[in-house]
Amino acid sequence: RLSRVDISLASVQLGVGRHFDMLYLSPLLRAQVGKNRAELTAGIHDVVVVGVACIQRDLAQLVDGLRERGDRFITIETAGTLHDEAVAPDFFSISPKLRHSEPSDEFPRHRNLHRRNNRFDRLPFFVNGSNDFQIKFVVQDEGDTREILDLIHQFDIPRSKVYLMPQAMSSEQLHARQLAVSQICEREGLNFSGRLHIEKLGNRRAT
C-alpha cells in the first residue's frame, strides 16, 4: 500500500502540469503593478505552494517579482528537503514527511527517493535563517509522536512553531483521527491544525 500524506492526488501518482518560468510570469506581474498599485496590493497575502521549494527554477525571482507589486505578505509551502538562502519569503510553512509517508515496495524508485531526501538535514536552515516559519507534521496515529518529539529536540524547534494535522483522505477519516491528534497536541504543548480542504471538499484535485 502507498502511504499518503494527504489525498490520493498528492503523492507518487502525479497529474499533468505546466511549467511557467519567470520569462513568462514577469511581464504579467509588471502589468499588474502598472494598473492600480493601491487597489491591487493592499493587504494581499500570496501563498506559493511548491513542494520541494528550492528545486523549482526561478523561485527567488518569483518571490522578488511578487514583492515588486507592493505591500504583500509572501508564504512558501514546502516539504523542507532543500534550502536556498536566495529564496526569502516572509513566512515558510514547512511540512517534513514522517516515516509513515514512505511509499511502499510497489514504488521502489519513489521509496528510495523519499529515503534519500527525507533526512531532515535542511531543517536547521529554515529554523535559524527564515524571517518566520511554522513546522507542520501530518500525523497518522500516536506512533508518530516519538519521531516528532525527537525532531523537535534534535533541531531545537520551538513548540509554539509546531502544528500537528491528522492524516486523512476523507471527512470520515478526519473526524476519526482529529480527537487523538488534538490530545497529543494538548499533552505535548503543540498546536493543532484541521484540514479544511478535506472537511469541505474531500479527495478532489485543485483544492
Short mmCIF file of the C-alpha atoms (twelve columns), coordinates in Angstrom:
data_MODEL
# 
_entry.id   MODEL 
# 
loop_
_atom_site.group_PDB 
_atom_site.id 
_atom_site.type_symbol 
_atom_site.label_atom_id 
_atom_site.label_alt_id 
_atom_site.label_comp_id 
_atom_site.label_asym_id 
_atom_site.label_seq_id 
_atom_site.Cartn_x 
_atom_site.Cartn_y 
_atom_site.Cartn_z 
_atom_site.pdbx_PDB_model_num 
ATOM 1   C CA . ARG A 1   0.000   0.000  0.000   1 
ATOM 2   C CA . LEU A 2   1.189   3.500  -0.769  1 
ATOM 3   C CA . SER A 3   1.082   5.510  2.420   1 
ATOM 4   C CA . ARG A 4   -0.097  9.001  1.540   1 
ATOM 5   C CA . VAL A 5   0.436   12.213 3.435   1 
ATOM 6   C CA . ASP A 6   -2.739  13.794 2.078   1 
ATOM 7   C CA . ILE A 7   -5.241  12.990 -0.667  1 
ATOM 8   C CA . SER A 8   -4.639  10.317 -3.310  1 
ATOM 9   C CA . LEU A 9   -3.858  13.026 -5.869  1 
ATOM 10  C CA . ALA A 10  -0.849  14.382 -3.976  1 
ATOM 11  C CA . SER A 11  1.689   11.576 -3.890  1 
ATOM 12  C CA . VAL A 12  3.508   9.469  -6.486  1 
ATOM 13  C CA . GLN A 13  0.505   9.440  -8.817  1 
ATOM 14  C CA . LEU A 14  1.081   12.801 -10.430 1 
ATOM 15  C CA . GLY A 15  -1.177  14.554 -12.874 1 
ATOM 16  C CA . VAL A 16  -0.237  16.651 -15.872 1 
ATOM 17  C CA . GLY A 17  1.110   20.104 -15.127 1 
ATOM 18  C CA . ARG A 18  2.687   23.048 -16.921 1 
ATOM 19  C CA . HIS A 19  5.864   24.961 -16.161 1 
ATOM 20  C CA . PHE A 20  5.839   28.757 -16.326 1 
ATOM 21  C CA . ASP A 21  9.255   30.360 -15.884 1 
ATOM 22  C CA . MET A 22  9.920   33.979 -14.979 1 
ATOM 23  C CA . LEU A 23  10.300  34.977 -18.641 1 
ATOM 24  C CA . TYR A 24  6.556   34.317 -18.822 1 
ATOM 25  C CA . LEU A 25  5.489   35.464 -15.355 1 
ATOM 26  C CA . SER A 26  7.497   38.691 -15.018 1 
ATOM 27  C CA . PRO A 27  5.616   40.649 -17.710 1 
ATOM 28  C CA . LEU A 28  2.309   39.604 -16.134 1 
ATOM 29  C CA . LEU A 29  3.459   40.824 -12.726 1 
ATOM 30  C CA . ARG A 30  4.715   44.113 -14.148 1 
ATOM 31  C CA . ALA A 31  1.422   44.627 -15.958 1 
ATOM 32  C CA . GLN A 32  -0.468  44.172 -12.712 1 
ATOM 33  C CA . VAL A 33  1.806   46.659 -10.947 1 
ATOM 34  C CA . GLY A 34  1.080   49.228 -13.617 1 
ATOM 35  C CA . LYS A 35  -2.696  49.130 -13.174 1 
ATOM 36  C CA . ASN A 36  -3.573  50.400 -9.748  1 
ATOM 37  C CA . ARG A 37  -0.978  49.623 -7.082  1 
ATOM 38  C CA . ALA A 38  -3.083  50.676 -4.091  1 
ATOM 39  C CA . GLU A 39  -6.096  48.684 -5.260  1 
ATOM 40  C CA . LEU A 40  -4.163  45.560 -6.241  1 
ATOM 41  C CA . THR A 41  -1.655  45.208 -3.436  1 
ATOM 42  C CA . ALA A 42  -3.168  46.425 -0.174  1 
ATOM 43  C CA . GLY A 43  -3.121  43.635 2.380   1 
ATOM 44  C CA . ILE A 44  -2.673  40.803 -0.143  1 
ATOM 45  C CA . HIS A 45  -1.240  37.508 1.096   1 
ATOM 46  C CA . ASP A 46  0.456   35.405 -1.611  1 
ATOM 47  C CA . VAL A 47  0.894   31.684 -0.922  1 
ATOM 48  C CA . VAL A 48  3.317   29.819 -3.188  1 
ATOM 49  C CA . VAL A 49  2.819   26.045 -2.924  1 
ATOM 50  C CA . VAL A 50  5.884   24.362 -4.357  1 
ATOM 51  C CA . GLY A 51  6.581   21.065 -2.546  1 
ATOM 52  C CA . VAL A 52  10.371  20.862 -2.714  1 
ATOM 53  C CA . ALA A 53  10.741  24.616 -2.882  1 
ATOM 54  C CA . CYS A 54  14.335  25.116 -3.941  1 
ATOM 55  C CA . ILE A 55  14.215  22.610 -6.776  1 
ATOM 56  C CA . GLN A 56  11.848  24.982 -8.579  1 
ATOM 57  C CA . ARG A 57  13.522  27.103 -11.217 1 
ATOM 58  C CA . ASP A 58  13.427  30.860 -10.754 1 
ATOM 59  C CA . LEU A 59  11.691  30.689 -7.364  1 
ATOM 60  C CA . ALA A 60  13.758  33.552 -5.934  1 
ATOM 61  C CA . GLN A 61  12.806  35.656 -8.969  1 
ATOM 62  C CA . LEU A 62  9.147   34.817 -8.448  1 
ATOM 63  C CA . VAL A 63  9.291   35.952 -4.803  1 
ATOM 64  C CA . ASP A 64  11.070  39.160 -5.834  1 
ATOM 65  C CA . GLY A 65  8.534   39.716 -8.610  1 
ATOM 66  C CA . LEU A 66  5.640   39.396 -6.183  1 
ATOM 67  C CA . ARG A 67  7.322   41.870 -3.823  1 
ATOM 68  C CA . GLU A 68  7.575   44.397 -6.637  1 
ATOM 69  C CA . ARG A 69  3.788   44.514 -6.658  1 
ATOM 70  C CA . GLY A 70  3.765   46.386 -3.358  1 
ATOM 71  C CA . ASP A 71  2.603   45.648 0.170   1 
ATOM 72  C CA . ARG A 72  2.377   41.866 0.076   1 
ATOM 73  C CA . PHE A 73  2.958   39.053 2.561   1 
ATOM 74  C CA . ILE A 74  4.518   36.032 0.852   1 
ATOM 75  C CA . THR A 75  4.305   32.492 2.231   1 
ATOM 76  C CA . ILE A 76  6.014   29.469 0.701   1 
ATOM 77  C CA . GLU A 77  4.658   25.994 1.416   1 
ATOM 78  C CA . THR A 78  7.459   23.421 1.206   1 
ATOM 79  C CA . ALA A 79  8.499   19.945 2.306   1 
ATOM 80  C CA . GLY A 80  11.739  21.431 3.626   1 
ATOM 81  C CA . THR A 81  14.130  18.991 1.960   1 
ATOM 82  C CA . LEU A 82  16.136  21.677 0.114   1 
ATOM 83  C CA . HIS A 83  17.036  25.214 1.156   1 
ATOM 84  C CA . ASP A 84  18.230  28.213 -0.864  1 
ATOM 85  C CA . GLU A 85  19.133  31.361 1.052   1 
ATOM 86  C CA . ALA A 86  18.256  33.440 -2.029  1 
ATOM 87  C CA . VAL A 87  14.610  32.429 -1.548  1 
ATOM 88  C CA . ALA A 88  13.416  34.697 1.265   1 
ATOM 89  C CA . PRO A 89  9.635   34.917 1.713   1 
ATOM 90  C CA . ASP A 90  8.024   36.484 4.751   1 
ATOM 91  C CA . PHE A 91  6.970   33.068 6.018   1 
ATOM 92  C CA . PHE A 92  7.897   29.431 5.401   1 
ATOM 93  C CA . SER A 93  5.255   26.782 6.065   1 
ATOM 94  C CA . ILE A 94  7.283   23.565 6.238   1 
ATOM 95  C CA . SER A 95  5.798   20.054 6.155   1 
ATOM 96  C CA . PRO A 96  8.518   17.451 6.790   1 
ATOM 97  C CA . LYS A 97  7.472   13.931 5.851   1 
ATOM 98  C CA . LEU A 98  7.430   11.348 8.635   1 
ATOM 99  C CA . ARG A 99  8.254   7.649  8.274   1 
ATOM 100 C CA . HIS A 100 4.615   6.648  7.762   1 
ATOM 101 C CA . SER A 101 4.512   8.616  4.491   1 
ATOM 102 C CA . GLU A 102 7.194   6.458  2.856   1 
ATOM 103 C CA . PRO A 103 5.966   4.836  -0.387  1 
ATOM 104 C CA . SER A 104 5.510   1.077  -0.328  1 
ATOM 105 C CA . ASP A 105 7.636   -1.554 -2.081  1 
ATOM 106 C CA . GLU A 106 5.260   -1.218 -5.020  1 
ATOM 107 C CA . PHE A 107 7.035   2.047  -5.867  1 
ATOM 108 C CA . PRO A 108 10.756  1.312  -5.278  1 
ATOM 109 C CA . ARG A 109 12.084  4.370  -7.131  1 
ATOM 110 C CA . HIS A 110 9.854   6.759  -5.187  1 
ATOM 111 C CA . ARG A 111 10.604  4.939  -1.914  1 
ATOM 112 C CA . ASN A 112 14.365  5.276  -2.456  1 
ATOM 113 C CA . LEU A 113 13.971  8.939  -3.401  1 
ATOM 114 C CA . HIS A 114 11.927  9.518  -0.242  1 
ATOM 115 C CA . ARG A 115 14.596  7.878  1.935   1 
ATOM 116 C CA . ARG A 116 17.392  9.867  0.308   1 
ATOM 117 C CA . ASN A 117 15.675  13.247 0.566   1 
ATOM 118 C CA . ASN A 118 13.903  12.998 3.929   1 
ATOM 119 C CA . ARG A 119 16.884  13.192 6.254   1 
ATOM 120 C CA . PHE A 120 15.728  16.482 7.828   1 
ATOM 121 C CA . ASP A 121 19.243  17.942 7.497   1 
ATOM 122 C CA . ARG A 122 17.898  21.137 5.883   1 
ATOM 123 C CA . LEU A 123 15.530  21.951 8.751   1 
ATOM 124 C CA . PRO A 124 18.119  23.993 10.727  1 
ATOM 125 C CA . PHE A 125 18.456  26.398 7.788   1 
ATOM 126 C CA . PHE A 126 14.716  27.073 7.836   1 
ATOM 127 C CA . VAL A 127 14.519  27.248 11.649  1 
ATOM 128 C CA . ASN A 128 17.519  29.553 12.068  1 
ATOM 129 C CA . GLY A 129 17.545  31.509 8.815   1 
ATOM 130 C CA . SER A 130 13.915  32.300 7.978   1 
ATOM 131 C CA . ASN A 131 12.059  35.538 8.597   1 
ATOM 132 C CA . ASP A 132 9.333   33.436 10.195  1 
ATOM 133 C CA . PHE A 133 8.139   29.843 9.904   1 
ATOM 134 C CA . GLN A 134 5.935   27.038 11.115  1 
ATOM 135 C CA . ILE A 135 6.513   23.273 11.046  1 
ATOM 136 C CA . LYS A 136 3.502   21.111 10.163  1 
ATOM 137 C CA . PHE A 137 3.530   17.361 10.711  1 
ATOM 138 C CA . VAL A 138 0.859   15.104 9.235   1 
ATOM 139 C CA . VAL A 139 0.023   12.582 11.963  1 
ATOM 140 C CA . GLN A 140 -1.380  9.131  11.332  1 
ATOM 141 C CA . ASP A 141 -1.556  7.892  14.927  1 
ATOM 142 C CA . GLU A 142 0.061   8.014  18.365  1 
ATOM 143 C CA . GLY A 143 3.038   6.102  16.976  1 
ATOM 144 C CA . ASP A 144 4.245   9.253  15.182  1 
ATOM 145 C CA . THR A 145 4.694   11.158 18.442  1 
ATOM 146 C CA . ARG A 146 8.177   9.880  19.285  1 
ATOM 147 C CA . GLU A 147 9.541   10.762 15.844  1 
ATOM 148 C CA . ILE A 148 8.078   14.281 16.084  1 
ATOM 149 C CA . LEU A 149 9.433   14.896 19.584  1 
ATOM 150 C CA . ASP A 150 12.869  13.615 18.550  1 
ATOM 151 C CA . LEU A 151 12.956  16.112 15.662  1 
ATOM 152 C CA . ILE A 152 11.853  18.961 17.941  1 
ATOM 153 C CA . HIS A 153 14.658  18.107 20.355  1 
ATOM 154 C CA . GLN A 154 17.306  17.458 17.680  1 
ATOM 155 C CA . PHE A 155 16.781  20.776 15.876  1 
ATOM 156 C CA . ASP A 156 15.691  22.860 18.874  1 
ATOM 157 C CA . ILE A 157 12.357  23.778 17.278  1 
ATOM 158 C CA . PRO A 158 10.133  25.948 19.484  1 
ATOM 159 C CA . ARG A 159 6.958   24.018 20.253  1 
ATOM 160 C CA . SER A 160 4.939   27.158 19.583  1 
ATOM 161 C CA . LYS A 161 6.001   26.794 15.927  1 
ATOM 162 C CA . VAL A 162 4.888   23.155 15.580  1 
ATOM 163 C CA . TYR A 163 1.453   22.136 14.246  1 
ATOM 164 C CA . LEU A 164 0.018   18.632 14.010  1 
ATOM 165 C CA . MET A 165 -2.602  17.713 11.394  1 
ATOM 166 C CA . PRO A 166 -4.498  14.420 11.117  1 
ATOM 167 C CA . GLN A 167 -3.675  12.306 8.072   1 
ATOM 168 C CA . ALA A 168 -6.950  11.879 6.192   1 
ATOM 169 C CA . MET A 169 -8.321  11.336 2.696   1 
ATOM 170 C CA . SER A 170 -11.960 11.861 3.673   1 
ATOM 171 C CA . SER A 171 -14.005 13.782 6.204   1 
ATOM 172 C CA . GLU A 172 -14.782 10.454 7.920   1 
ATOM 173 C CA . GLN A 173 -11.094 9.679  8.441   1 
ATOM 174 C CA . LEU A 174 -10.523 13.236 9.575   1 
ATOM 175 C CA . HIS A 175 -13.247 13.022 12.227  1 
ATOM 176 C CA . ALA A 176 -11.949 9.641  13.390  1 
ATOM 177 C CA . ARG A 177 -8.390  10.891 13.936  1 
ATOM 178 C CA . GLN A 178 -8.633  14.529 14.942  1 
ATOM 179 C CA . LEU A 179 -9.509  13.883 18.608  1 
ATOM 180 C CA . ALA A 180 -6.442  11.687 19.127  1 
ATOM 181 C CA . VAL A 181 -4.201  14.223 17.379  1 
ATOM 182 C CA . SER A 182 -5.625  17.125 19.399  1 
ATOM 183 C CA . GLN A 183 -4.915  15.162 22.585  1 
ATOM 184 C CA . ILE A 184 -1.284  14.726 21.542  1 
ATOM 185 C CA . CYS A 185 -1.083  18.489 20.969  1 
ATOM 186 C CA . GLU A 186 -2.554  19.265 24.387  1 
ATOM 187 C CA . ARG A 187 -0.253  16.811 26.136  1 
ATOM 188 C CA . GLU A 188 2.951   17.928 24.376  1 
ATOM 189 C CA . GLY A 189 2.302   21.676 24.161  1 
ATOM 190 C CA . LEU A 190 1.917   21.739 20.365  1 
ATOM 191 C CA . ASN A 191 -0.622  23.361 18.049  1 
ATOM 192 C CA . PHE A 192 -3.483  21.558 16.323  1 
ATOM 193 C CA . SER A 193 -4.408  22.177 12.694  1 
ATOM 194 C CA . GLY A 194 -7.537  20.943 10.971  1 
ATOM 195 C CA . ARG A 195 -7.830  20.031 7.284   1 
ATOM 196 C CA . LEU A 196 -10.465 22.398 5.902   1 
ATOM 197 C CA . HIS A 197 -9.989  21.278 2.309   1 
ATOM 198 C CA . ILE A 198 -10.688 17.664 3.314   1 
ATOM 199 C CA . GLU A 199 -13.590 18.695 5.551   1 
ATOM 200 C CA . LYS A 200 -15.303 20.745 2.851   1 
ATOM 201 C CA . LEU A 201 -14.167 19.276 -0.453  1 
ATOM 202 C CA . GLY A 202 -12.804 15.793 0.226   1 
ATOM 203 C CA . ASN A 203 -10.473 13.880 -2.095  1 
ATOM 204 C CA . ARG A 204 -10.515 16.254 -5.068  1 
ATOM 205 C CA . ARG A 205 -7.926  17.813 -7.342  1 
ATOM 206 C CA . ALA A 206 -7.281  21.589 -7.350  1 
ATOM 207 C CA . THR A 207 -8.371  22.204 -3.759  1 
# 
